Amino acid sequence: MDAGSLAEAARLTVGIVLVVSGAGKLAARRGSQVELGGFGVPATLVPVAAVAIPVAELVVAVLVLAVPARWPVWLAVAAFALFTGVVVAELQRGATAPCRCFGSLSTRPMSTRALIRNTWFLALAVVATGASSLGDVGWLALPLLAISAALVLTT
């Protein structure tokens, strides 16, 4: 295992996570609108944000998976840093409503599990910055995808 293969596997995983997250949010827009209001998004912006956030995730996902450069992965790092910051703020506020980070896949109350999940995704995105493209990810993608899927389904 070399660092380049690990970075490429992390890049693939980050791209897939963003696709699942964006698609899940789009599919569950009605539930997302309720949660966005609870996160302090002004009521007039909630319908727009319920579409704009998942579309932005999907755009970043396509860029991460299709553009052979490092800059799209830095966009993913920024997105995961922002999402992790929201989780931290919500936990500090004592919020327990589901985050709906993955649409209907995210139904559990907000907890430190969501923080661990987002920290994992942020760390993967940072590792992925070492990959300028998706080369031969090999077997390394399987454990990263398995851990990520388990975190999505259990938080």
Coordinates of N, CA, C and O in Angstrom, one line a residue:
M1 N 0.9 -1.2 0.0 CA 0.0 0.0 0.0 C 0.9 1.2 0.0 O 1.8 1.4 0.8
D2 N 0.7 2.1 -0.9 CA 1.4 3.4 -0.9 C 0.4 4.5 -0.7 O -0.8 4.4 -0.8
A3 N 1.0 5.7 -0.4 CA 0.2 6.8 -0.1 C -0.7 7.3 -1.2 O -1.8 7.7 -1.0
G4 N -0.2 7.1 -2.4 CA -1.0 7.5 -3.6 C -2.2 6.7 -3.7 O -3.3 7.2 -4.0
S5 N -2.1 5.4 -3.5 CA -3.3 4.5 -3.6 C -4.3 4.8 -2.5 O -5.5 4.8 -2.8
L6 N -3.8 5.1 -1.3 CA -4.6 5.4 -0.2 C -5.4 6.7 -0.5 O -6.6 6.8 -0.3
A7 N -4.7 7.7 -1.1 CA -5.3 9.0 -1.4 C -6.4 8.8 -2.5 O -7.4 9.4 -2.4
E8 N -6.1 8.0 -3.5 CA -7.0 7.7 -4.6 C -8.3 7.0 -4.0 O -9.4 7.3 -4.4
A9 N -8.1 6.0 -3.1 CA -9.2 5.3 -2.5 C -10.0 6.2 -1.7 O -11.3 6.2 -1.7
A10 N -9.4 7.1 -1.0 CA -10.1 8.1 -0.1 C -10.9 9.1 -1.0 O -12.0 9.4 -0.7
R11 N -10.3 9.4 -2.2 CA -11.0 10.3 -3.1 C -12.2 9.7 -3.6 O -13.3 10.3 -3.7
L12 N -12.1 8.4 -4.0 CA -13.3 7.7 -4.5 C -14.4 7.6 -3.4 O -15.6 7.9 -3.7
T13 N -14.0 7.3 -2.2 CA -14.9 7.2 -1.1 C -15.6 8.6 -0.8 O -16.8 8.6 -0.7
V14 N -14.8 9.6 -0.8 CA -15.4 11.0 -0.6 C -16.4 11.3 -1.7 O -17.5 11.8 -1.4
G15 N -16.1 11.0 -2.9 CA -17.0 11.3 -4.0 C -18.3 10.5 -3.8 O -19.4 11.1 -4.0
I16 N -18.2 9.2 -3.5 CA -19.4 8.4 -3.3 C -20.2 8.9 -2.1 O -21.5 9.0 -2.2
V17 N -19.6 9.3 -1.0 CA -20.3 9.8 0.2 C -21.0 11.1 -0.2 O -22.2 11.2 0.2
L18 N -20.4 11.9 -1.0 CA -21.1 13.2 -1.4 C -22.3 12.9 -2.3 O -23.3 13.6 -2.2
V19 N -22.2 11.9 -3.2 CA -23.3 11.5 -4.0 C -24.5 11.0 -3.1 O -25.6 11.4 -3.3
V20 N -24.2 10.1 -2.2 CA -25.2 9.5 -1.3 C -25.9 10.6 -0.5 O -27.1 10.7 -0.4
S21 N -25.0 11.5 0.0 CA -25.6 12.6 0.9 C -26.4 13.6 0.1 O -27.5 13.9 0.5
G22 N -25.9 14.0 -1.1 CA -26.7 14.9 -1.9 C -28.0 14.3 -2.4 O -29.1 14.9 -2.4
A23 N -27.9 13.1 -2.9 CA -29.1 12.4 -3.4 C -30.1 12.1 -2.3 O -31.3 12.3 -2.5
G24 N -29.6 11.7 -1.2 CA -30.5 11.5 0.0 C -31.2 12.7 0.4 O -32.4 12.7 0.7
K25 N -30.5 13.8 0.4 CA -31.2 15.1 0.8 C -32.2 15.5 -0.2 O -33.3 16.0 0.1
L26 N -31.9 15.4 -1.5 CA -32.8 15.8 -2.5 C -34.1 14.9 -2.5 O -35.2 15.4 -2.6
A27 N -33.9 13.6 -2.2 CA -35.1 12.7 -2.1 C -35.9 13.0 -0.9 O -37.1 12.7 -1.0
A28 N -35.4 13.6 0.1 CA -36.1 13.8 1.4 C -36.2 15.3 1.6 O -36.1 15.8 2.7
R29 N -36.4 16.1 0.6 CA -36.4 17.6 0.7 C -37.4 18.1 1.8 O -37.2 19.0 2.5
R30 N -38.6 17.5 1.8 CA -39.6 17.9 2.8 C -39.1 17.8 4.2 O -39.2 18.8 5.0
G31 N -38.5 16.7 4.6 CA -37.9 16.5 5.9 C -36.7 17.4 6.1 O -36.5 18.0 7.2
S32 N -36.0 17.6 5.1 CA -34.8 18.5 5.2 C -35.2 20.0 5.5 O -34.5 20.7 6.2
Q33 N -36.3 20.4 4.9 CA -36.8 21.7 5.1 C -37.1 22.0 6.6 O -36.8 23.0 7.1
V34 N -37.7 21.0 7.2 CA -38.1 21.1 8.6 C -36.8 21.2 9.4 O -36.6 22.1 10.3
E35 N -35.8 20.4 9.1 CA -34.5 20.4 9.9 C -33.7 21.7 9.6 O -33.1 22.2 10.5
L36 N -33.7 22.2 8.4 CA -33.0 23.4 8.1 C -33.6 24.6 8.9 O -32.8 25.4 9.4
G37 N -34.9 24.6 9.1 CA -35.5 25.7 9.9 C -35.0 25.5 11.3 O -34.7 26.5 12.0
G38 N -34.8 24.3 11.8 CA -34.3 24.1 13.2 C -32.8 24.5 13.3 O -32.4 24.7 14.4
F39 N -32.1 24.5 12.2 CA -30.7 24.8 12.3 C -30.5 26.3 12.1 O -29.4 26.8 12.0
G40 N -31.6 27.1 12.1 CA -31.4 28.5 12.1 C -31.5 29.2 10.7 O -31.3 30.4 10.6
V41 N -31.8 28.4 9.7 CA -31.9 29.0 8.4 C -33.2 29.8 8.3 O -34.3 29.3 8.7
P42 N -33.2 31.0 7.9 CA -34.4 31.8 7.9 C -35.5 31.2 7.0 O -35.2 30.6 6.0
A43 N -36.7 31.2 7.5 CA -37.8 30.6 6.8 C -37.9 30.9 5.3 O -38.3 30.0 4.5
T44 N -37.6 32.1 4.9 CA -37.7 32.4 3.5 C -36.7 31.7 2.7 O -36.9 31.6 1.5
L45 N -35.6 31.3 3.3 CA -34.5 30.7 2.5 C -34.5 29.2 2.6 O -33.8 28.5 1.8
V46 N -35.4 28.6 3.5 CA -35.4 27.2 3.7 C -35.7 26.4 2.4 O -35.0 25.5 2.0
P47 N -36.7 26.8 1.6 CA -36.9 26.0 0.3 C -35.8 26.0 -0.6 O -35.5 25.0 -1.3
V48 N -35.1 27.2 -0.7 CA -34.0 27.3 -1.6 C -32.8 26.5 -1.1 O -32.1 25.8 -1.8
A49 N -32.5 26.6 0.2 CA -31.4 25.9 0.8 C -31.6 24.4 0.7 O -30.7 23.6 0.6
A50 N -32.9 23.9 0.8 CA -33.2 22.5 0.8 C -32.8 21.9 -0.6 O -32.6 20.7 -0.7
V51 N -32.8 22.7 -1.6 CA -32.3 22.3 -2.9 C -30.9 22.6 -3.2 O -30.1 21.8 -3.7
A52 N -30.5 23.8 -2.8 CA -29.1 24.3 -3.1 C -28.0 23.5 -2.4 O -27.0 23.2 -3.0
I53 N -28.2 23.1 -1.2 CA -27.2 22.3 -0.4 C -27.0 21.0 -1.1 O -25.8 20.6 -1.4
P54 N -28.0 20.2 -1.4 CA -27.7 18.9 -2.0 C -27.2 19.0 -3.4 O -26.3 18.2 -3.8
V55 N -27.7 20.0 -4.1 CA -27.1 20.2 -5.5 C -25.7 20.5 -5.4 O -24.8 20.0 -6.2
A56 N -25.3 21.4 -4.5 CA -23.9 21.8 -4.3 C -23.0 20.5 -4.0 O -21.9 20.3 -4.5
E57 N -23.6 19.7 -3.1 CA -22.9 18.4 -2.8 C -22.7 17.5 -4.0 O -21.6 17.0 -4.2
L58 N -23.7 17.4 -4.8 CA -23.6 16.6 -6.0 C -22.6 17.2 -7.0 O -21.9 16.5 -7.7
V59 N -22.6 18.5 -7.2 CA -21.6 19.2 -8.1 C -20.2 18.9 -7.6 O -19.3 18.5 -8.4
V60 N -20.0 19.0 -6.3 CA -18.6 18.7 -5.7 C -18.3 17.3 -5.9 O -17.2 16.9 -6.3
A61 N -19.3 16.4 -5.8 CA -19.0 15.0 -6.0 C -18.6 14.7 -7.4 O -17.6 13.9 -7.6
V62 N -19.3 15.3 -8.4 CA -18.9 15.0 -9.8 C -17.5 15.6 -10.0 O -16.7 14.9 -10.7
L63 N -17.2 16.8 -9.5 CA -15.9 17.3 -9.7 C -14.8 16.4 -9.1 O -13.8 16.2 -9.7
V64 N -15.1 15.9 -7.9 CA -14.1 15.1 -7.2 C -13.9 13.8 -8.0 O -12.7 13.3 -8.2
L65 N -14.9 13.2 -8.6 CA -14.8 12.0 -9.3 C -14.4 12.1 -10.7 O -13.8 11.2 -11.3
A66 N -14.6 13.3 -11.3 CA -14.3 13.4 -12.8 C -13.1 14.4 -13.1 O -12.6 14.2 -14.2
V67 N -12.8 15.3 -12.3 CA -11.7 16.3 -12.6 C -10.4 15.8 -12.1 O -10.2 15.7 -10.9
P68 N -9.4 15.6 -13.0 CA -8.1 15.1 -12.5 C -7.2 16.2 -12.0 O -6.2 16.6 -12.6
A69 N -7.6 16.7 -10.8 CA -6.9 17.8 -10.2 C -7.2 17.7 -8.7 O -8.1 17.0 -8.3
R70 N -6.4 18.4 -7.9 CA -6.6 18.4 -6.4 C -7.7 19.4 -5.9 O -8.3 19.2 -4.9
W71 N -7.9 20.5 -6.7 CA -8.8 21.5 -6.2 C -10.2 21.0 -5.9 O -10.8 21.5 -4.9
P72 N -10.8 20.1 -6.6 CA -12.1 19.6 -6.3 C -12.2 19.0 -4.9 O -13.1 19.1 -4.2
V73 N -11.1 18.3 -4.6 CA -11.0 17.6 -3.2 C -11.0 18.7 -2.1 O -11.5 18.5 -1.1
W74 N -10.3 19.8 -2.4 CA -10.3 20.8 -1.4 C -11.7 21.4 -1.2 O -12.1 21.8 -0.1
L75 N -12.5 21.4 -2.2 CA -13.9 21.8 -2.1 C -14.7 20.8 -1.1 O -15.5 21.2 -0.3
A76 N -14.3 19.5 -1.3 CA -14.9 18.5 -0.4 C -14.5 18.7 1.0 O -15.2 18.6 2.0
V77 N -13.2 19.1 1.2 CA -12.7 19.3 2.6 C -13.5 20.5 3.2 O -13.9 20.4 4.3
A78 N -13.7 21.5 2.4 CA -14.4 22.7 2.9 C -15.8 22.3 3.3 O -16.4 22.7 4.3
A79 N -16.5 21.5 2.4 CA -17.9 21.1 2.7 C -17.9 20.2 4.0 O -18.8 20.5 4.8
F80 N -17.0 19.3 4.1 CA -17.0 18.4 5.3 C -16.7 19.2 6.6 O -17.2 19.0 7.7
A81 N -15.8 20.2 6.4 CA -15.5 21.1 7.6 C -16.7 21.9 8.0 O -17.0 22.0 9.2
L82 N -17.4 22.4 7.0 CA -18.7 23.2 7.3 C -19.7 22.3 8.0 O -20.3 22.6 9.0
F83 N -19.9 21.1 7.4 CA -20.9 20.2 8.0 C -20.5 19.7 9.4 O -21.4 19.6 10.3
T84 N -19.2 19.5 9.6 CA -18.8 19.1 10.9 C -19.0 20.3 11.9 O -19.4 20.1 13.1
G85 N -18.7 21.5 11.5 CA -19.0 22.7 12.3 C -20.4 22.8 12.7 O -20.8 23.2 13.8
V86 N -21.3 22.5 11.8 CA -22.8 22.6 12.1 C -23.1 21.5 13.1 O -23.9 21.8 14.1
V87 N -22.6 20.3 13.0 CA -22.8 19.3 14.0 C -22.3 19.7 15.4 O -23.0 19.6 16.4
V88 N -21.1 20.3 15.4 CA -20.6 20.7 16.7 C -21.5 21.8 17.3 O -21.8 21.8 18.5
A89 N -21.9 22.8 16.5 CA -22.8 23.8 17.0 C -24.1 23.3 17.5 O -24.6 23.7 18.5
E90 N -24.7 22.3 16.8 CA -25.9 21.7 17.2 C -25.8 20.9 18.5 O -26.6 21.0 19.3
L91 N -24.7 20.2 18.6 CA -24.4 19.5 19.9 C -24.2 20.4 21.0 O -24.7 20.2 22.1
Q92 N -23.5 21.5 20.8 CA -23.4 22.5 21.9 C -24.7 23.2 22.3 O -24.9 23.5 23.4
R93 N -25.6 23.3 21.3 CA -26.9 23.9 21.6 C -27.8 22.9 22.3 O -28.9 23.3 22.8
G94 N -27.4 21.6 22.3 CA -28.2 20.6 22.9 C -29.3 20.0 22.0 O -30.2 19.3 22.4
A95 N -29.1 20.2 20.7 CA -30.1 19.7 19.7 C -30.1 18.2 19.6 O -29.0 17.6 19.7
T96 N -31.2 17.6 19.5 CA -31.3 16.2 19.4 C -32.1 15.7 18.2 O -32.3 14.5 18.0
A97 N -32.6 16.7 17.4 CA -33.3 16.3 16.2 C -32.4 15.6 15.2 O -31.2 15.9 15.2
P98 N -32.9 14.7 14.3 CA -32.0 14.1 13.3 C -31.4 15.2 12.4 O -32.1 16.2 12.1
C99 N -30.2 15.0 12.0 CA -29.5 16.0 11.1 C -30.0 15.8 9.7 O -29.9 16.8 8.9
R100 N -30.5 14.7 9.3 CA -30.9 14.4 7.9 C -29.7 14.6 6.9 O -29.9 15.0 5.8
C101 N -28.5 14.4 7.4 CA -27.3 14.6 6.6 C -27.3 13.7 5.4 O -26.7 14.0 4.4
F102 N -28.0 12.5 5.4 CA -28.1 11.6 4.3 C -29.6 11.3 4.0 O -30.0 10.2 3.6
G103 N -30.4 12.3 4.2 CA -31.8 12.2 3.9 C -32.5 11.2 4.8 O -32.3 11.2 6.0
S104 N -33.3 10.3 4.3 CA -34.0 9.3 5.1 C -33.1 8.3 5.7 O -33.5 7.6 6.6
L105 N -31.8 8.2 5.3 CA -30.9 7.3 6.0 C -30.4 7.9 7.3 O -29.9 7.1 8.1
S106 N -30.6 9.2 7.6 CA -30.2 9.8 8.9 C -31.5 10.1 9.7 O -32.0 11.2 9.6
T107 N -31.9 9.1 10.5 CA -33.1 9.4 11.3 C -32.8 9.4 12.8 O -33.7 9.7 13.6
R108 N -31.6 9.1 13.2 CA -31.3 9.0 14.6 C -31.1 10.4 15.1 O -30.7 11.3 14.4
P109 N -31.3 10.6 16.4 CA -31.1 12.0 17.0 C -29.6 12.4 16.9 O -28.7 11.5 16.9
M110 N -29.4 13.7 16.8 CA -28.1 14.2 16.7 C -27.3 13.8 17.9 O -27.8 13.8 19.1
S111 N -26.1 13.3 17.7 CA -25.3 12.8 18.9 C -23.8 12.9 18.5 O -23.4 13.3 17.4
T112 N -23.0 12.5 19.4 CA -21.5 12.5 19.1 C -21.2 11.5 18.0 O -20.2 11.6 17.4
R113 N -22.1 10.5 17.7 CA -21.9 9.6 16.6 C -21.8 10.4 15.3 O -21.0 10.1 14.4
A114 N -22.7 11.4 15.1 CA -22.7 12.2 13.9 C -21.4 13.0 13.8 O -20.8 13.2 12.7
L115 N -20.9 13.4 15.0 CA -19.6 14.1 15.0 C -18.5 13.2 14.6 O -17.6 13.6 13.8
I116 N -18.5 12.0 15.1 CA -17.4 11.0 14.7 C -17.5 10.7 13.2 O -16.5 10.7 12.5
R117 N -18.8 10.5 12.7 CA -19.0 10.2 11.3 C -18.4 11.4 10.4 O -17.6 11.2 9.5
N118 N -18.8 12.6 10.8 CA -18.3 13.7 10.0 C -16.8 14.0 10.1 O -16.2 14.4 9.1
T119 N -16.3 13.7 11.3 CA -14.8 13.8 11.4 C -14.1 12.8 10.5 O -13.1 13.1 9.9
W120 N -14.7 11.6 10.5 CA -14.1 10.5 9.6 C -14.1 11.0 8.1 O -13.1 10.9 7.4
F121 N -15.3 11.6 7.7 CA -15.3 12.1 6.3 C -14.4 13.2 6.0 O -13.8 13.3 5.0
L122 N -14.3 14.1 7.0 CA -13.3 15.2 6.9 C -11.9 14.7 6.8 O -11.1 15.1 5.9
A123 N -11.5 13.7 7.6 CA -10.2 13.1 7.5 C -10.0 12.4 6.2 O -8.9 12.6 5.6
L124 N -11.0 11.7 5.7 CA -10.8 11.1 4.4 C -10.6 12.1 3.3 O -9.8 11.9 2.4
A125 N -11.3 13.2 3.4 CA -11.2 14.3 2.4 C -9.8 14.9 2.4 O -9.2 15.1 1.4
V126 N -9.2 15.0 3.6 CA -7.9 15.6 3.7 C -6.9 14.6 3.1 O -6.0 15.0 2.4
V127 N -7.1 13.3 3.4 CA -6.2 12.3 2.8 C -6.3 12.3 1.3 O -5.3 12.2 0.6
A128 N -7.5 12.5 0.8 CA -7.8 12.5 -0.6 C -7.1 13.6 -1.3 O -6.9 13.6 -2.6
T129 N -6.7 14.7 -0.6 CA -6.1 15.8 -1.3 C -4.7 15.4 -1.9 O -4.2 16.1 -2.7
G130 N -4.2 14.2 -1.5 CA -3.0 13.7 -2.0 C -3.1 13.1 -3.4 O -2.2 12.7 -4.0
A131 N -4.4 12.9 -3.8 CA -4.6 12.3 -5.1 C -5.0 13.3 -6.1 O -6.0 14.1 -5.9
S132 N -4.3 13.4 -7.3 CA -4.7 14.4 -8.3 C -5.7 13.8 -9.3 O -6.2 14.5 -10.1
S133 N -5.9 12.5 -9.2 CA -7.0 11.8 -10.0 C -7.3 10.5 -9.4 O -6.8 10.1 -8.4
L134 N -8.2 9.8 -10.0 CA -8.6 8.5 -9.6 C -7.9 7.5 -10.4 O -8.3 7.2 -11.6
G135 N -6.8 7.0 -9.9 CA -6.1 5.9 -10.6 C -6.6 4.6 -10.2 O -7.8 4.3 -10.0
D136 N -5.6 3.7 -10.0 CA -6.0 2.3 -9.6 C -6.2 2.3 -8.1 O -5.2 2.2 -7.3
V137 N -7.5 2.4 -7.6 CA -7.7 2.4 -6.2 C -7.6 1.1 -5.5 O -7.4 0.9 -4.3
G138 N -7.7 0.0 -6.3 CA -7.5 -1.3 -5.8 C -8.4 -1.7 -4.7 O -9.5 -1.2 -4.5
W139 N -7.9 -2.6 -3.8 CA -8.6 -3.1 -2.7 C -8.8 -2.1 -1.6 O -9.7 -2.2 -0.7
L140 N -8.0 -1.0 -1.6 CA -8.1 0.0 -0.5 C -9.5 0.6 -0.4 O -9.9 1.1 0.7
A141 N -10.1 0.8 -1.5 CA -11.4 1.4 -1.5 C -12.5 0.6 -0.7 O -13.4 1.2 0.0
L142 N -12.4 -0.7 -0.7 CA -13.4 -1.5 0.0 C -13.5 -1.3 1.5 O -14.6 -1.0 2.0
P143 N -12.4 -1.3 2.2 CA -12.5 -1.0 3.7 C -13.0 0.5 3.9 O -13.8 0.7 4.9
L144 N -12.5 1.4 3.2 CA -12.9 2.8 3.4 C -14.4 3.0 3.1 O -15.1 3.6 3.8
L145 N -14.9 2.3 2.0 CA -16.3 2.4 1.7 C -17.1 1.6 2.8 O -18.2 2.1 3.2
A146 N -16.6 0.5 3.3 CA -17.4 -0.2 4.3 C -17.5 0.5 5.6 O -18.6 0.6 6.2
I147 N -16.4 1.2 6.0 CA -16.5 2.0 7.2 C -17.4 3.1 7.1 O -18.2 3.4 7.9
S148 N -17.3 3.8 5.9 CA -18.2 4.9 5.6 C -19.6 4.5 5.6 O -20.5 5.2 6.2
A149 N -19.9 3.4 5.0 CA -21.3 3.0 4.9 C -21.8 2.6 6.3 O -23.0 3.0 6.6
A150 N -21.0 2.0 7.1 CA -21.4 1.7 8.5 C -21.7 2.9 9.3 O -22.7 3.0 10.0
L151 N -20.9 3.9 9.1 CA -21.1 5.2 9.8 C -22.4 5.9 9.4 O -23.1 6.5 10.2
V152 N -22.6 5.9 8.1 CA -23.9 6.5 7.6 C -25.1 5.7 8.1 O -26.1 6.4 8.6
L153 N -25.0 4.4 8.1 CA -26.2 3.7 8.6 C -26.4 3.6 10.1 O -27.5 3.2 10.5
T154 N -25.4 3.9 10.8 CA -25.5 3.8 12.3 C -25.6 5.2 13.0 O -25.6 5.2 14.2
T155 N -25.6 6.3 12.2 CA -25.6 7.6 12.9 C -26.8 8.4 12.4 O -27.4 8.1 11.4

